[in-house]
mmCIF file of C-alpha atoms in Angstrom:
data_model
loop_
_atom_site.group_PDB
_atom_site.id
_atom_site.type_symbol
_atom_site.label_atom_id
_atom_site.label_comp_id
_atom_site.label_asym_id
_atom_site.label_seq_id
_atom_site.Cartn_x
_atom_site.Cartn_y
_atom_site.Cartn_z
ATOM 1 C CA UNK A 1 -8.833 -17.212 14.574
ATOM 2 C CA UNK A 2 -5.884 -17.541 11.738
ATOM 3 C CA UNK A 3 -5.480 -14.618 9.180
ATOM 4 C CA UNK A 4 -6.764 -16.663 6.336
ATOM 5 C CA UNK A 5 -10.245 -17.525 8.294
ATOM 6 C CA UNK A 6 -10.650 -13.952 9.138
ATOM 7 C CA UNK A 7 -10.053 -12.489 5.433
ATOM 8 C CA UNK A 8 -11.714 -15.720 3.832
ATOM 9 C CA UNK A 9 -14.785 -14.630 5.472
ATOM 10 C CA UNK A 10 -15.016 -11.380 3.695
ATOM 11 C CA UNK A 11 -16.343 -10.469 -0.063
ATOM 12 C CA UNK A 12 -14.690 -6.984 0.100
ATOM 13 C CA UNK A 13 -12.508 -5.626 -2.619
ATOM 14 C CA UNK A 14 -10.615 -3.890 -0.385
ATOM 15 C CA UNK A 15 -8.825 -4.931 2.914
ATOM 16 C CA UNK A 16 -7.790 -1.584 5.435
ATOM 17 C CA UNK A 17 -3.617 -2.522 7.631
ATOM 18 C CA UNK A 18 -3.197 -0.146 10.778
ATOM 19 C CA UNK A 19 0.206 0.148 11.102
ATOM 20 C CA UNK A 20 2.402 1.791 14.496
ATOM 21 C CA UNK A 21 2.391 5.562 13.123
ATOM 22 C CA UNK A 22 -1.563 5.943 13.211
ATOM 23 C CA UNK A 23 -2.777 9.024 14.015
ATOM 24 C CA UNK A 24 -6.274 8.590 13.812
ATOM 25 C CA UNK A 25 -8.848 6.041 12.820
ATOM 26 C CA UNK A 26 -10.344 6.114 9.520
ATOM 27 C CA UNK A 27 -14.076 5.360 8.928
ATOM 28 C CA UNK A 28 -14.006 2.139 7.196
ATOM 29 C CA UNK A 29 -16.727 -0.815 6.897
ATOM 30 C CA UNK A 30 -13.984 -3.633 5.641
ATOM 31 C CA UNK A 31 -11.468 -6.054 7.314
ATOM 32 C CA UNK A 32 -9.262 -4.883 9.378
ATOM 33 C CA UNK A 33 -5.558 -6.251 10.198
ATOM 34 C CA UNK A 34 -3.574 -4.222 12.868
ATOM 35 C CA UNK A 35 -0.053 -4.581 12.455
ATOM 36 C CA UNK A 36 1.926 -4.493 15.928
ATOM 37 C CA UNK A 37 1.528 -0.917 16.693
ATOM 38 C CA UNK A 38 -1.207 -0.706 14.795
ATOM 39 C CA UNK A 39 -3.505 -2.611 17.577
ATOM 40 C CA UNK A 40 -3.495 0.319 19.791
ATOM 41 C CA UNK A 41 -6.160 1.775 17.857
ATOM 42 C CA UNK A 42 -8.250 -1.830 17.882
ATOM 43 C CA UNK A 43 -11.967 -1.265 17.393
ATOM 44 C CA UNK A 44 -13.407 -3.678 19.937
ATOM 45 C CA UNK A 45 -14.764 -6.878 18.092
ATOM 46 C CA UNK A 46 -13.114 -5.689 14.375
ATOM 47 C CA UNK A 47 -10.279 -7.308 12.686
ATOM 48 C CA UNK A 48 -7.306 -9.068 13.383
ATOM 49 C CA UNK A 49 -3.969 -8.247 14.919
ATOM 50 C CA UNK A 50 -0.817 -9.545 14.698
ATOM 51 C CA UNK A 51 3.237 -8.983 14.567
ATOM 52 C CA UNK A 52 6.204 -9.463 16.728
ATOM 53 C CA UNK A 53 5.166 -7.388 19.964
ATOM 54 C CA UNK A 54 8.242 -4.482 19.588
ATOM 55 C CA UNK A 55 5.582 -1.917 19.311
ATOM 56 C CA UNK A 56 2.709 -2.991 21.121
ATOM 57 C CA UNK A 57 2.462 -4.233 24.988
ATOM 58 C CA UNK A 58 -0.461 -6.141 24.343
ATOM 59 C CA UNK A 59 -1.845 -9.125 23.750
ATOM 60 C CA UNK A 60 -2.044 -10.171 19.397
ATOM 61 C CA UNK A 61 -3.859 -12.588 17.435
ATOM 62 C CA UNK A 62 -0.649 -13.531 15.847
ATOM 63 C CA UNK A 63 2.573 -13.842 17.494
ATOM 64 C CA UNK A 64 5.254 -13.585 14.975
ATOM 65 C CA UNK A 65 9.110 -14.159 16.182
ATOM 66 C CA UNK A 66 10.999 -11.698 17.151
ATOM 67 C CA UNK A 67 14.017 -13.040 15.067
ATOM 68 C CA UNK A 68 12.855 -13.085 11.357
ATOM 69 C CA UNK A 69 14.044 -11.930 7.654
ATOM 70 C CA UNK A 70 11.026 -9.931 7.089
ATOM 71 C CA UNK A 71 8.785 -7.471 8.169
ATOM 72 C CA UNK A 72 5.560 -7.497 9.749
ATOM 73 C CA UNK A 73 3.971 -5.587 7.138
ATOM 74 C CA UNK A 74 5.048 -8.136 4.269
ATOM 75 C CA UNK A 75 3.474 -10.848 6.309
ATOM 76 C CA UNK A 76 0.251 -9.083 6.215
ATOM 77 C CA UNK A 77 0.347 -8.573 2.740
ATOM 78 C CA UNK A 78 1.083 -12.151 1.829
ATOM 79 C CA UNK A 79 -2.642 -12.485 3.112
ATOM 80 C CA UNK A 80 -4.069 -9.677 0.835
ATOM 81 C CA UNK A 81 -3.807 -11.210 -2.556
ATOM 82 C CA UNK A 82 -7.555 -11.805 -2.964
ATOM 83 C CA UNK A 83 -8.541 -8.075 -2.406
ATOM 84 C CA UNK A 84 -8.360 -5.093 -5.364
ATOM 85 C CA UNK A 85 -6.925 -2.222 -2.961
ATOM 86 C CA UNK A 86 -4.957 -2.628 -0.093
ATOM 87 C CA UNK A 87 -5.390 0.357 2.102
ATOM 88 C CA UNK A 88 -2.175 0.862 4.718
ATOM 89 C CA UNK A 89 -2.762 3.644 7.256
ATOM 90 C CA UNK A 90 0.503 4.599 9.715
ATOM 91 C CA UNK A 91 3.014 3.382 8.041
ATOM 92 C CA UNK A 92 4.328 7.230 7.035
ATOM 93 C CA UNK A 93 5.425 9.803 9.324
ATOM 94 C CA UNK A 94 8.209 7.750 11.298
ATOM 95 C CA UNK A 95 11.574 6.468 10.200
ATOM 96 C CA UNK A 96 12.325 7.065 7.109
ATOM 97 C CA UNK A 97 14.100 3.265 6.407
ATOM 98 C CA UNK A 98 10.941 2.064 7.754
ATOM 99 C CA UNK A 99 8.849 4.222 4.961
ATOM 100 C CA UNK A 100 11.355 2.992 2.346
ATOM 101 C CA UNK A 101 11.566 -0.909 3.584
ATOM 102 C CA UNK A 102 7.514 -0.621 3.519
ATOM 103 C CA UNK A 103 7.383 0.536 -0.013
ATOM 104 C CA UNK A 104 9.892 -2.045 -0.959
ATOM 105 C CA UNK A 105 7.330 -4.746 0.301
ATOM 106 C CA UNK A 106 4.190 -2.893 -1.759
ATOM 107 C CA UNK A 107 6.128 -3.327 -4.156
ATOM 108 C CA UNK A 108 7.410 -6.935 -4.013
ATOM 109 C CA UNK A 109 3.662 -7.390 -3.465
ATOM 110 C CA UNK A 110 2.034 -6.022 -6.416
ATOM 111 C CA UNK A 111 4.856 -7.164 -8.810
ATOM 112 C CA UNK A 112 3.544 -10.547 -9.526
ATOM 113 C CA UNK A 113 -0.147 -8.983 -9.835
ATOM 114 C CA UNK A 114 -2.423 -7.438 -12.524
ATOM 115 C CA UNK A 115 -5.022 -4.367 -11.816
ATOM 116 C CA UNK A 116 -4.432 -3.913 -7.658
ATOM 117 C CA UNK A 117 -3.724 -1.009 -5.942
ATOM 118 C CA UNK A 118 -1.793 -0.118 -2.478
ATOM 119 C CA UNK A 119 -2.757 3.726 -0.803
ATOM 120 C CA UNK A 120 -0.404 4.915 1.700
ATOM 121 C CA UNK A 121 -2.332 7.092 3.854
ATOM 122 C CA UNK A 122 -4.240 8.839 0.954
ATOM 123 C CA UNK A 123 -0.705 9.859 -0.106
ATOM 124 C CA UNK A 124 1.171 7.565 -1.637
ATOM 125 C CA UNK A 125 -0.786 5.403 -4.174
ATOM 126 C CA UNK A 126 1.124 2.179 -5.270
ATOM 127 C CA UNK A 127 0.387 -0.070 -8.639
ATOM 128 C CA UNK A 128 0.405 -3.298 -10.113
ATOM 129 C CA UNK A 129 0.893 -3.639 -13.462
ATOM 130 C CA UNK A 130 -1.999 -3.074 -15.878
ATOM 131 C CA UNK A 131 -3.987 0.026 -16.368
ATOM 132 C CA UNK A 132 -5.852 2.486 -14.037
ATOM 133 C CA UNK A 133 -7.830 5.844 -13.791
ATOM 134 C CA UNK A 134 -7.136 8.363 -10.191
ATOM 135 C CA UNK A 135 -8.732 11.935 -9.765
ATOM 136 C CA UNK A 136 -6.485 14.185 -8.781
ATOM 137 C CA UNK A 137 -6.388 17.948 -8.528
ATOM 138 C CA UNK A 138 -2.766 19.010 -8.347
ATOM 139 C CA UNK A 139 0.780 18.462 -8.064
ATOM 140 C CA UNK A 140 2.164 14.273 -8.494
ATOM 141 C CA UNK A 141 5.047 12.542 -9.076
ATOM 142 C CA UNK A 142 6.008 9.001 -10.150
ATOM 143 C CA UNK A 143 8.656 6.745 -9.397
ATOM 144 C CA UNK A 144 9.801 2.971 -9.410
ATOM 145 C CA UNK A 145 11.888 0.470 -8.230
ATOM 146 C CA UNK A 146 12.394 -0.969 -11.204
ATOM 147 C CA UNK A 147 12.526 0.003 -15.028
ATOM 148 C CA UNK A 148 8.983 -0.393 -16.562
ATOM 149 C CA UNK A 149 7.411 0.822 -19.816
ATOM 150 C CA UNK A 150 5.027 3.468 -19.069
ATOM 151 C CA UNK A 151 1.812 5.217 -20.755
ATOM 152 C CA UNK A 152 0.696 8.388 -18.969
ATOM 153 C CA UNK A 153 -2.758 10.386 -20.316
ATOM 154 C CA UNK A 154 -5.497 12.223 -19.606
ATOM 155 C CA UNK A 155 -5.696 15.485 -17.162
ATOM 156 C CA UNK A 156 -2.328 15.848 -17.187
ATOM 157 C CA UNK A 157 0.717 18.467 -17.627
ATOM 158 C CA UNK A 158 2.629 16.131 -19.460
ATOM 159 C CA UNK A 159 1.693 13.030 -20.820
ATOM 160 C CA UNK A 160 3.825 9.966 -21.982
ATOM 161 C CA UNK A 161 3.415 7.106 -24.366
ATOM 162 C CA UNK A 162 5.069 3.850 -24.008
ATOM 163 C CA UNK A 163 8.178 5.145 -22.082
ATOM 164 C CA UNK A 164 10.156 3.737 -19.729
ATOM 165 C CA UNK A 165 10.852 4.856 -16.380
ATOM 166 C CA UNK A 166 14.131 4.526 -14.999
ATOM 167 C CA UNK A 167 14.650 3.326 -11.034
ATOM 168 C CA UNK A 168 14.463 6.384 -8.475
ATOM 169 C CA UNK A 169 15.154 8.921 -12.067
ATOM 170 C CA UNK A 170 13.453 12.389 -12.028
ATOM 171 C CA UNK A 171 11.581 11.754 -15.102
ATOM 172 C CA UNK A 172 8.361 10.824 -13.832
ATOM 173 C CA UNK A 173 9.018 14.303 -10.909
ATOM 174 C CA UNK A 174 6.528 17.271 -10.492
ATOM 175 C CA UNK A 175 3.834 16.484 -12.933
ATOM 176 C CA UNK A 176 0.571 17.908 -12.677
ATOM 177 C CA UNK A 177 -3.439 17.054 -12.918
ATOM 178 C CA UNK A 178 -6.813 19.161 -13.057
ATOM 179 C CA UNK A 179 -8.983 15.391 -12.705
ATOM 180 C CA UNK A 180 -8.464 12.141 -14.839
ATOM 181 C CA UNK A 181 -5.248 10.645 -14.586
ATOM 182 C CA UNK A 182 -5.103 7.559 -16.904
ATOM 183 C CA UNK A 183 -1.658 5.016 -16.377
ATOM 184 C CA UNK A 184 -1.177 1.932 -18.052
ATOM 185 C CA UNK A 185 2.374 0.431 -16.524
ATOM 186 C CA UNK A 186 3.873 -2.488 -16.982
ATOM 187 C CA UNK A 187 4.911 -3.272 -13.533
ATOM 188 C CA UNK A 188 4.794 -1.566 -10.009
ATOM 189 C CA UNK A 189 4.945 2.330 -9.677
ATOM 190 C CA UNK A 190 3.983 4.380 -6.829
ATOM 191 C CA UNK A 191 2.641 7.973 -6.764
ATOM 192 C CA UNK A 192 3.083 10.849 -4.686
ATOM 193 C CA UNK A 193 -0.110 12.897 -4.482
ATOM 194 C CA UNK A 194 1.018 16.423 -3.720
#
């Protein structure tokens, strides 16, 4: 079965990617696509695998070459445009170019979109632009990739209104939240849940 026949087939907002640094498998009820790695922890009869075989001995859905200007994980996402949340599981705790090339392709992702977001393990949570509400009960921290104007509000330590947020700056660094975090951006920002 192709990628698109397999997510076509679902009405779920949200679409779960097991990636090579998996340490355990969540409980989850939506698609599933296993990158590479990521199909060692293959519930029989659920979801879809697929990469270039350098981390996994088996046999995937989806060969992709071995020889290629992108990654895996960006191929996957190409296929997620349709869902509201993108939920990526092991693709933290290993190299850390790896960590920073896969937040580089969340991010090419969700800069074309409105109102989506990407979670990193429950750790990381990535945005389109538009505007959003997260609970969270402690420390955070906000960076880009790119400059974008940014509105921060709500249970927070220190709030912003229409700033903008530098590239990799320490202005968005150490903030902190007792419940409602409310962020209106106007292009891709990821946050560090603490």
């Amino acid at each position: 079965m192709k990628i698109e026949e397999y997510l076509s087939s679902f009405q779920s907002e949200i679409v779960n990617i097991f990636g090579p640094m998996l340490k355990k498998i969540p409980e989850i009820d939506d698609p599933i696509i296993y990158v590479d790695g990521g199909a060692n922890f293959k519930i029989a009869d659920r979801g879809i695998s697929l990469g270039d075989n350098d981390s996994y001995t088996g046999k995937l859905d989806h060969i992709l070459p071995t020889e290629k200007e992108f990654s895996d994980l960006s191929f996957a996402l190409k296929h997620c445009q349709k869902f509201n949340q993108v939920k990526l599981y092991g693709f933290l705790g290993g190299r850390r170019d790896h960590e920073l090339m896969n937040m580089g392709e969340v991010h090419h992702f969700l800069a074309p979109l409105r109102n989506k977001k990407v979670l990193f393990d429950h750790e990381i949570i990535s945005l389109s632009k538009g505007k959003f509400s997260i609970k969270h009960d402690g420390l955070f921290s906000i960076f880009v990739f790119e400059s974008v104007e940014l509105t921060l509000s709500g249970d927070v330590k220190f709030t912003v209104k229409n700033n903008q947020l530098k590239p990799f700056s320490s202005q968005g660094l150490s903030n902190e939240s007792t419940g409602d975090i409310h962020i209106e951006t106007s292009g891709p920002c990821f946050i560090f849940l603490i």
